[in-house]
CSV table of C-alpha atoms in Angstrom, one decimal:
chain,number,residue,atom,x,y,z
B,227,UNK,CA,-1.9,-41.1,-51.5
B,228,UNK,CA,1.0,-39.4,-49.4
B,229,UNK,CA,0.0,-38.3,-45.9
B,230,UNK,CA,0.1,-34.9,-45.2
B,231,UNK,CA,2.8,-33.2,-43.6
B,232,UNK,CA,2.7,-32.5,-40.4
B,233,UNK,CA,3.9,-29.2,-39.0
B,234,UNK,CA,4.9,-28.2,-35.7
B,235,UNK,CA,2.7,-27.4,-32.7
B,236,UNK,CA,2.8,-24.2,-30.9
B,237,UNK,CA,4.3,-26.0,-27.7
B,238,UNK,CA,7.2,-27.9,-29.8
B,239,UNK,CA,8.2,-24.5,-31.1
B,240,UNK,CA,8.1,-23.2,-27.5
B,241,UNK,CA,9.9,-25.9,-26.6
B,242,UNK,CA,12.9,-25.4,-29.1
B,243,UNK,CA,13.2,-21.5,-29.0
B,244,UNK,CA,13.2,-22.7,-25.3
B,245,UNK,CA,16.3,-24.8,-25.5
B,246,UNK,CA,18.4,-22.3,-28.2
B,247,UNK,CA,17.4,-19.6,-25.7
B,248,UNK,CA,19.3,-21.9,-23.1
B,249,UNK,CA,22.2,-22.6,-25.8
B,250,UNK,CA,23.0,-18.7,-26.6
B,251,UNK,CA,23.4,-18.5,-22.7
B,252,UNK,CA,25.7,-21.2,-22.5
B,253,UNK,CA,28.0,-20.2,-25.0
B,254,UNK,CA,27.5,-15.8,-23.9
B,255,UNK,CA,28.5,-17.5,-20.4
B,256,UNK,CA,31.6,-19.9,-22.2
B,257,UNK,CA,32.7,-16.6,-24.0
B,258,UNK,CA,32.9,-14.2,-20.7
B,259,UNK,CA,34.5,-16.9,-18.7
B,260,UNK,CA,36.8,-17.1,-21.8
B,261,UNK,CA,37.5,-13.4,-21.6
B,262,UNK,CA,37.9,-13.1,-17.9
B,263,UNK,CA,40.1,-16.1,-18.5
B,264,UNK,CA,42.5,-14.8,-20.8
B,265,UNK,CA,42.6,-11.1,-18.8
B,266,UNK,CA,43.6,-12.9,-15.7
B,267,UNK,CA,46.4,-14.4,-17.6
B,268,UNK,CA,47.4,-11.7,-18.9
B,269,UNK,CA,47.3,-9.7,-15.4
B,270,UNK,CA,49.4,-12.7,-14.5
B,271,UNK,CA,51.6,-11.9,-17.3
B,272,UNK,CA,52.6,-8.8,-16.4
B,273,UNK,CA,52.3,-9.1,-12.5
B,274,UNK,CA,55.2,-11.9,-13.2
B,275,UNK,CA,57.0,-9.1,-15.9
B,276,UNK,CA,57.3,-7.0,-13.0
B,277,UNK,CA,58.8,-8.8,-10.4
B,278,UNK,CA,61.4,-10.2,-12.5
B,279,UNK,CA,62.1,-6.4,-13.4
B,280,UNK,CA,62.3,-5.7,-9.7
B,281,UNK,CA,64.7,-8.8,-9.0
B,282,UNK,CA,67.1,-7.6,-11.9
B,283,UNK,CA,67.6,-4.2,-11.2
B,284,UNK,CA,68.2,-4.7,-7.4
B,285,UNK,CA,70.3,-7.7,-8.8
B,286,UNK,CA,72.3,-5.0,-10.8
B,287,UNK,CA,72.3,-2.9,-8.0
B,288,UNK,CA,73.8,-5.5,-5.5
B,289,UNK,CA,76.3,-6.7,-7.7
B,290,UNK,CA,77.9,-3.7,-8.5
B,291,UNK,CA,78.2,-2.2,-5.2
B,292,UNK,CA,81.0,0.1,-4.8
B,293,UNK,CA,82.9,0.7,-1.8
B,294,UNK,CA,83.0,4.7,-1.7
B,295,UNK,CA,82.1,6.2,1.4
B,296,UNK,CA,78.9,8.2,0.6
B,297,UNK,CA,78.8,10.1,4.1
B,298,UNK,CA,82.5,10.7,6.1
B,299,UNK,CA,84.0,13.7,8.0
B,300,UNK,CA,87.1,15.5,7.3
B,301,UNK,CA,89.5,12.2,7.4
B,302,UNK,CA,86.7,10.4,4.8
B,303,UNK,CA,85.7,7.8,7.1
B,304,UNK,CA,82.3,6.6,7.2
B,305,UNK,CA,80.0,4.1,5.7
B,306,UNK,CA,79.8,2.4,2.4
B,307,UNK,CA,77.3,0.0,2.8
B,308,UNK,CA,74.3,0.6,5.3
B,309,UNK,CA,72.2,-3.2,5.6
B,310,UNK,CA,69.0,-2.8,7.8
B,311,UNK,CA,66.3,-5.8,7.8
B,312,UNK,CA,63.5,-3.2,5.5
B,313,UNK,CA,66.1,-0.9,4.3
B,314,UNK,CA,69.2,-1.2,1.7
B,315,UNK,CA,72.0,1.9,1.5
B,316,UNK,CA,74.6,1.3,-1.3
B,317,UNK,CA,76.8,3.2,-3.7
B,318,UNK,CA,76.4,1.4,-7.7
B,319,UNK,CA,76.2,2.9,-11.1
B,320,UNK,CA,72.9,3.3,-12.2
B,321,UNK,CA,71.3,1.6,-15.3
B,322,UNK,CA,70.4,4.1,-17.4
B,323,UNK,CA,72.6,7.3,-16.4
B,324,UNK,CA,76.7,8.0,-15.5
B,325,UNK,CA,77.9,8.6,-11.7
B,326,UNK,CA,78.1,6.4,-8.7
B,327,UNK,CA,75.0,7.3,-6.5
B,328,UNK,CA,73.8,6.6,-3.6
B,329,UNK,CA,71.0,4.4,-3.6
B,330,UNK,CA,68.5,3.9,-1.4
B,331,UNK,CA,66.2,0.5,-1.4
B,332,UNK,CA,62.6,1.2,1.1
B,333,UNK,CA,59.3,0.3,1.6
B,334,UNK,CA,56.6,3.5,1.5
B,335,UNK,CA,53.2,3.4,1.5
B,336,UNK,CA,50.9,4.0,-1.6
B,337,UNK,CA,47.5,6.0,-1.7
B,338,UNK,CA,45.7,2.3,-1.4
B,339,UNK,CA,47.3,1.7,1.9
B,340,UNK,CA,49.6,-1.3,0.8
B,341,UNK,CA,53.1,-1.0,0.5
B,342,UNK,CA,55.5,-0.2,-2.4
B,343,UNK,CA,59.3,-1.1,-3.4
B,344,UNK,CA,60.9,2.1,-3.9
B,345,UNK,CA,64.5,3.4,-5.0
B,346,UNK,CA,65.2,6.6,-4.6
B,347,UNK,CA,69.1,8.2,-5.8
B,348,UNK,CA,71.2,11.0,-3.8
B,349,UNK,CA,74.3,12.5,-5.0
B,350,UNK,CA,77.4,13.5,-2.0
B,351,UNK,CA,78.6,17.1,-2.7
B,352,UNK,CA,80.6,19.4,-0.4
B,353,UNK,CA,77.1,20.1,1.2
B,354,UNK,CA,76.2,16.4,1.9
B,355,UNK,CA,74.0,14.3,0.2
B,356,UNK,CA,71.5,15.6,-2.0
B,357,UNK,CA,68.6,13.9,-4.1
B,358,UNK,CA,69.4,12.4,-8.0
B,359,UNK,CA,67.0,12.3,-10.4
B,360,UNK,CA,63.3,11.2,-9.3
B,361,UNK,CA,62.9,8.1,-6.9
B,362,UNK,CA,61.4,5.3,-9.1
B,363,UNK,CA,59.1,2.6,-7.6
B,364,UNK,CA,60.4,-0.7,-8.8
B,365,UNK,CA,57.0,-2.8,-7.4
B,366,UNK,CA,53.6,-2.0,-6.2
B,367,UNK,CA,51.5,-3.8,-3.0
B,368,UNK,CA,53.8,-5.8,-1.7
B,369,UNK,CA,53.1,-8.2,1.1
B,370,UNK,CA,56.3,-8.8,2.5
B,371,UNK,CA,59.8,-7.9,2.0
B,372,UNK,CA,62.8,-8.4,4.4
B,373,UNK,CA,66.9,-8.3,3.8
B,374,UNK,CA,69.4,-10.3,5.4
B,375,UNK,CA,73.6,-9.7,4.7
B,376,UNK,CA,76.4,-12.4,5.0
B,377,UNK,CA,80.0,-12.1,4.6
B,378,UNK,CA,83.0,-12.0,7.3
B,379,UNK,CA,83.1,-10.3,10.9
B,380,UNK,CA,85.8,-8.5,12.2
B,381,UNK,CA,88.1,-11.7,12.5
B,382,UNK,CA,87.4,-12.9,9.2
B,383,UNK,CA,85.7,-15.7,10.2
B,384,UNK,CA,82.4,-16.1,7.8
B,385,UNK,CA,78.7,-15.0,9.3
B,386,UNK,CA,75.7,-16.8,9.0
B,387,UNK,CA,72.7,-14.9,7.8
B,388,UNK,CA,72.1,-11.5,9.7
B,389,UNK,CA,69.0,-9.8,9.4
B,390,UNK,CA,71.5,-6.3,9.7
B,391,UNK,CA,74.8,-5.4,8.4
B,392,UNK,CA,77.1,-4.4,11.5
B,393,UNK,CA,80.1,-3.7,9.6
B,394,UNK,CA,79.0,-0.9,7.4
B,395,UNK,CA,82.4,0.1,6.7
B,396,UNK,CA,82.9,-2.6,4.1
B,397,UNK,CA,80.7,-4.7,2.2
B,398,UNK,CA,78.9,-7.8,2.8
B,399,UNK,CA,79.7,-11.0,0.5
B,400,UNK,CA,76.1,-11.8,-0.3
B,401,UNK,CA,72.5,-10.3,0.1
B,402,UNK,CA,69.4,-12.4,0.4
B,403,UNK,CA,65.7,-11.2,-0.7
B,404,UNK,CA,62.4,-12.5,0.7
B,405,UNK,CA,60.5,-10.7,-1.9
B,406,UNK,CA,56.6,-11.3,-1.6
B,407,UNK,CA,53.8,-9.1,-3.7
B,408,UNK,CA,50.3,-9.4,-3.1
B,409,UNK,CA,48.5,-12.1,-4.3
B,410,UNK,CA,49.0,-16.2,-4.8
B,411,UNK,CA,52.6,-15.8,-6.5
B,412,UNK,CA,55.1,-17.3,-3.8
B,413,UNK,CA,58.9,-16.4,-4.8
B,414,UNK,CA,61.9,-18.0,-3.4
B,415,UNK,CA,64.4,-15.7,-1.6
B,416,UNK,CA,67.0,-14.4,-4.0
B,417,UNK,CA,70.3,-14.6,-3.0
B,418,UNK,CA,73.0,-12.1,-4.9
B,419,UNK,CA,77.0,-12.1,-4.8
B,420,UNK,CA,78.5,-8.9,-4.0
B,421,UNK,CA,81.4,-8.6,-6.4
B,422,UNK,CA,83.8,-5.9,-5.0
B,423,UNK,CA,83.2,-7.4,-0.9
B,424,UNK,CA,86.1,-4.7,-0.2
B,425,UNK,CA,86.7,-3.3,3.4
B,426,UNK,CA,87.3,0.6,4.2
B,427,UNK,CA,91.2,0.7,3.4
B,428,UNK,CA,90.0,0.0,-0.6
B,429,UNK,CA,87.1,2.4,-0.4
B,430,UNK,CA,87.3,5.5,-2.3
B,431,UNK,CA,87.0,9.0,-1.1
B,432,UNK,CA,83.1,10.7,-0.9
B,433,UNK,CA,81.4,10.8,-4.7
């Protein structure tokens, strides 16, 4: 004769809905630390996206810089570069439109209370200068960001590192950018060439 089968007791069956209980939480807990995962690397993503935007257009803007005086008196002297340690003033063709305008690198503060990297465009007319187009922030909350200048002084001897342009009658050779958002990506400092590092007999009368 064949024994009987045995079936499972009340506490064994406890027991296992017990443990796949514990195994449904597991794997809901794997699949949310999965998701959170993958939208942290995608925040990443585009937080990186964004800086690199940032770097390339004030790349652009650097290395295009034009000498033209963007506010002179009557014998159109004046500056054509203005370097401050938070601040950038230069005249360089914008990306997407025509013209020469002034632009104008800053830090202003968002709603949040952090800071932002703005540019904001101005046109010279008989008047003075006068906004272009809509200022365009280039990167939010921003931790840090500070500009030094080098080219040559007055004797043509070369500078070291300033944290302000004192010659803004001409243009520096080089800008470098300590650049640093908010949050746990460090960046270098980027350092750009000035193309056209032209004093005030080459610049070119008000835009």
């Amino acid at each position: 004769m064949t024994a009987r089968q045995r079936g499972f007791t009340l506490l064994e069956v406890l027991i296992t809905l017990g443990l796949l209980g514990m195994l449904m939480v597991l794997i809901a807990s794997a699949l949310t630390a999965s998701s959170r995962t993958q939208m942290l690397g995608e925040r990443y993503s585009e937080r990186l996206d964004e800086i690199r935007s940032a770097q390339d257009f004030l790349r652009s803007a650097a290395q295009q810089a034009y000498p033209a005086v963007f506010r002179s008196d009557d014998t159109h002297s004046g500056p054509v570069f203005e370097g401050e340690r938070e601040q950038l003033r230069l005249v360089a063709p914008p990306q997407l439109a025509g013209g020469l305008p002034l632009q104008v690198f800053s830090l202003i503060e968002n709603r949040s209370g952090s800071k932002d990297l703005q540019v904001a465009f101005f046109q010279f007319d008989e008047r003075g200068l006068r906004p272009w187009a809509e200022p365009q922030v280039l990167l939010h909350d921003l931790d840090h960001w500070q500009l030094s200048y080098r080219g040559l002084d007055n004797d043509a001897h070369p500078t070291g590192w300033l944290p302000r342009w004192p010659w803004p009658e001409r243009l520096p050779q080089a800008l470098s950018v300590e650049l640093q958002p908010h949050g746990p990506i460090a960046w270098p400092p980027l350092v750009i060439a000035i193309r056209m590092s032209l004093g005030i007999n080459d610049a070119q009368a008000p835009l």
